[in-house]
Coordinates of C-alpha atoms in Angstrom, one line a residue:
D280 CA 49.3 -94.0 -25.0
Y281 CA 50.4 -93.2 -21.5
H282 CA 49.0 -96.5 -20.1
E283 CA 51.3 -98.4 -22.4
A284 CA 54.2 -96.2 -21.5
V285 CA 53.6 -96.9 -17.8
T286 CA 53.6 -100.6 -18.4
S287 CA 56.9 -100.4 -20.4
F288 CA 58.7 -98.3 -17.9
R289 CA 57.6 -100.5 -15.0
R290 CA 58.9 -103.5 -17.0
S291 CA 62.2 -101.7 -17.5
L292 CA 62.5 -100.9 -13.8
K293 CA 62.0 -104.6 -12.9
L294 CA 65.1 -105.2 -15.0
D295 CA 67.1 -102.2 -13.7
S296 CA 65.6 -100.3 -10.8
K297 CA 68.6 -98.0 -10.6
H298 CA 68.0 -96.1 -13.8
P299 CA 67.1 -92.5 -13.0
A300 CA 65.8 -91.7 -16.6
C301 CA 63.4 -94.6 -16.4
H302 CA 62.0 -93.4 -13.0
Y303 CA 61.7 -89.9 -14.5
N304 CA 59.9 -91.0 -17.6
L305 CA 57.6 -93.3 -15.6
A306 CA 56.8 -90.3 -13.3
N307 CA 56.0 -88.1 -16.3
S308 CA 53.6 -90.7 -17.7
L309 CA 52.0 -91.2 -14.4
M310 CA 51.5 -87.4 -14.1
E311 CA 49.7 -87.4 -17.5
L312 CA 47.4 -90.1 -16.0
H313 CA 46.8 -87.9 -12.9
Q314 CA 48.5 -90.5 -10.6
H315 CA 50.3 -87.8 -8.7
E316 CA 51.4 -89.7 -5.6
E317 CA 53.1 -92.5 -7.5
A318 CA 54.6 -90.0 -9.9
I319 CA 56.1 -88.1 -6.9
H320 CA 57.6 -91.4 -5.7
H321 CA 59.3 -92.0 -9.0
Y322 CA 60.6 -88.4 -9.3
M323 CA 62.1 -88.9 -5.8
Q324 CA 63.6 -92.1 -6.9
A325 CA 65.2 -90.4 -9.9
I326 CA 66.6 -87.7 -7.7
T327 CA 67.9 -90.2 -5.2
L328 CA 69.8 -91.9 -7.9
K329 CA 70.9 -88.7 -9.6
A330 CA 70.8 -85.8 -7.2
D331 CA 71.3 -83.2 -9.9
H332 CA 68.5 -84.5 -12.2
I333 CA 67.1 -81.0 -12.9
P334 CA 64.1 -82.1 -15.0
A335 CA 63.0 -84.4 -12.2
L336 CA 63.4 -81.7 -9.6
T337 CA 61.4 -79.3 -11.7
N338 CA 58.6 -81.8 -12.4
L339 CA 58.6 -82.8 -8.7
A340 CA 57.9 -79.2 -7.8
D341 CA 55.1 -79.1 -10.3
A342 CA 53.7 -82.3 -8.9
W343 CA 53.8 -80.9 -5.3
E344 CA 52.0 -77.9 -6.5
Q345 CA 49.3 -79.9 -8.3
T346 CA 48.7 -82.0 -5.2
G347 CA 48.1 -78.9 -3.0
K348 CA 51.5 -78.6 -1.4
P349 CA 52.8 -75.3 -2.8
E350 CA 55.2 -74.8 0.0
R351 CA 57.1 -77.9 -1.0
A352 CA 57.0 -76.7 -4.6
L353 CA 58.4 -73.3 -3.6
E354 CA 61.3 -75.0 -1.7
I355 CA 62.3 -76.9 -4.9
F356 CA 61.9 -73.9 -7.3
N357 CA 64.0 -71.8 -4.9
Y358 CA 66.6 -74.6 -4.6
L359 CA 66.9 -74.8 -8.4
V360 CA 67.6 -71.1 -8.6
Q361 CA 70.2 -71.4 -5.8
L362 CA 71.7 -74.5 -7.5
D363 CA 72.3 -72.5 -10.7
P364 CA 71.6 -68.8 -10.2
D365 CA 72.6 -68.1 -13.8
N366 CA 70.0 -70.4 -15.3
A367 CA 67.4 -68.4 -17.0
L368 CA 64.9 -71.3 -17.1
A369 CA 65.2 -71.8 -13.3
H370 CA 64.2 -68.1 -12.8
F371 CA 61.4 -68.4 -15.3
N372 CA 60.0 -71.5 -13.7
L373 CA 60.1 -69.8 -10.2
G374 CA 58.4 -66.8 -11.8
N375 CA 55.7 -69.0 -13.2
F376 CA 55.1 -70.6 -9.9
Q377 CA 54.9 -67.2 -8.2
L378 CA 52.5 -66.0 -10.9
R379 CA 50.2 -69.0 -10.2
Q380 CA 50.3 -68.1 -6.5
N381 CA 49.3 -64.5 -7.3
Q382 CA 52.7 -63.1 -6.3
H383 CA 53.0 -60.8 -9.3
I384 CA 55.8 -58.6 -8.0
E385 CA 58.0 -61.5 -7.2
A386 CA 57.1 -63.2 -10.5
A387 CA 58.0 -60.1 -12.5
A388 CA 61.4 -59.9 -10.7
H389 CA 62.2 -63.4 -11.8
Y390 CA 61.1 -62.7 -15.3
Q391 CA 63.4 -59.7 -15.4
K392 CA 66.2 -61.8 -14.1
T393 CA 65.4 -64.4 -16.8
L394 CA 65.8 -61.6 -19.4
E395 CA 69.1 -60.4 -17.8
L396 CA 70.5 -63.9 -18.3
D397 CA 68.9 -64.5 -21.7
D398 CA 67.4 -61.5 -23.5
T399 CA 65.9 -63.9 -26.2
F400 CA 63.6 -65.6 -23.7
V401 CA 60.4 -64.3 -25.3
D402 CA 57.9 -65.9 -22.9
A403 CA 59.4 -63.8 -20.1
Y404 CA 58.6 -60.6 -22.1
F405 CA 55.1 -62.0 -22.5
N406 CA 54.6 -62.7 -18.8
I407 CA 55.9 -59.3 -17.7
S408 CA 53.6 -57.6 -20.2
W409 CA 50.6 -59.6 -19.1
I410 CA 51.3 -58.7 -15.4
L411 CA 51.6 -55.0 -16.4
M412 CA 48.4 -55.2 -18.4
R413 CA 46.6 -56.7 -15.4
V414 CA 47.6 -53.8 -13.2
G415 CA 46.6 -51.3 -15.8
A416 CA 50.1 -50.2 -16.7
H417 CA 49.3 -50.3 -20.4
G418 CA 52.2 -48.1 -21.7
D419 CA 54.7 -50.2 -19.8
A420 CA 53.1 -53.4 -21.0
L421 CA 53.3 -52.2 -24.6
M422 CA 57.0 -51.4 -24.1
W423 CA 57.8 -55.0 -22.9
I424 CA 55.6 -56.4 -25.7
E425 CA 57.6 -54.4 -28.3
K426 CA 60.9 -55.7 -26.8
G427 CA 59.7 -59.3 -27.1
L428 CA 58.4 -58.8 -30.6
A429 CA 61.9 -57.3 -31.5
V430 CA 63.3 -60.7 -30.6
D431 CA 60.5 -62.8 -32.2
P432 CA 58.2 -60.8 -34.5
D433 CA 56.0 -63.8 -35.2
H434 CA 55.3 -64.6 -31.5
E435 CA 51.5 -65.0 -31.8
S436 CA 50.7 -64.7 -28.1
L437 CA 52.6 -61.4 -27.9
Q438 CA 50.9 -60.1 -31.0
E439 CA 47.5 -61.0 -29.4
L440 CA 48.4 -59.4 -26.1
R441 CA 49.5 -56.2 -28.0
Q442 CA 46.0 -56.1 -29.5
Q443 CA 44.4 -56.5 -26.1
V444 CA 46.5 -53.9 -24.5
E445 CA 46.0 -51.4 -27.4
A446 CA 42.3 -51.9 -27.1
L447 CA 42.4 -51.3 -23.3
S448 CA 44.5 -48.2 -23.7
S449 CA 42.6 -46.7 -26.6
P450 CA 40.6 -43.5 -26.0
G451 CA 37.1 -44.3 -24.7
S452 CA 38.2 -47.5 -23.1
E453 CA 37.3 -47.8 -19.4
D454 CA 40.8 -49.0 -18.6
A455 CA 42.7 -46.5 -20.6
D456 CA 45.9 -45.2 -19.0

């Protein structure tokens, strides 16, 4: 229960307010309870105590986005990519943010960078495929789906997306290539 977790983490912080992991975990619990402003405060505390606390930075960016401040979220996601340009997850997270902002071209570029850094990152194949499906590039979408399924043949979301794209590109479909 997140209420109990909040109580426990607050109790721990009374004993040691300089523990970044405790601030981080409290913030995560507060986010689950939709107490965004207080969560943001505790993510900031975690980062103040440990400037390279990557999970706190990432979750702070998510919190900013959820509270209607996407420009602050973008700053942090960009910072995370600059901090570690060879981190596939940082590029993937920036791509996800851009996808949620309807910046599909920019998102796809970060998903491709994710795959350059880690060609086993199956969710990046899925996201590229989904973007391509949405713009009607069904053949290209199927190519990326097959690449992802070559890495993880049991990836259910990719299998389902393949069925959707095949249905859209079949003869007689309004959206066929």
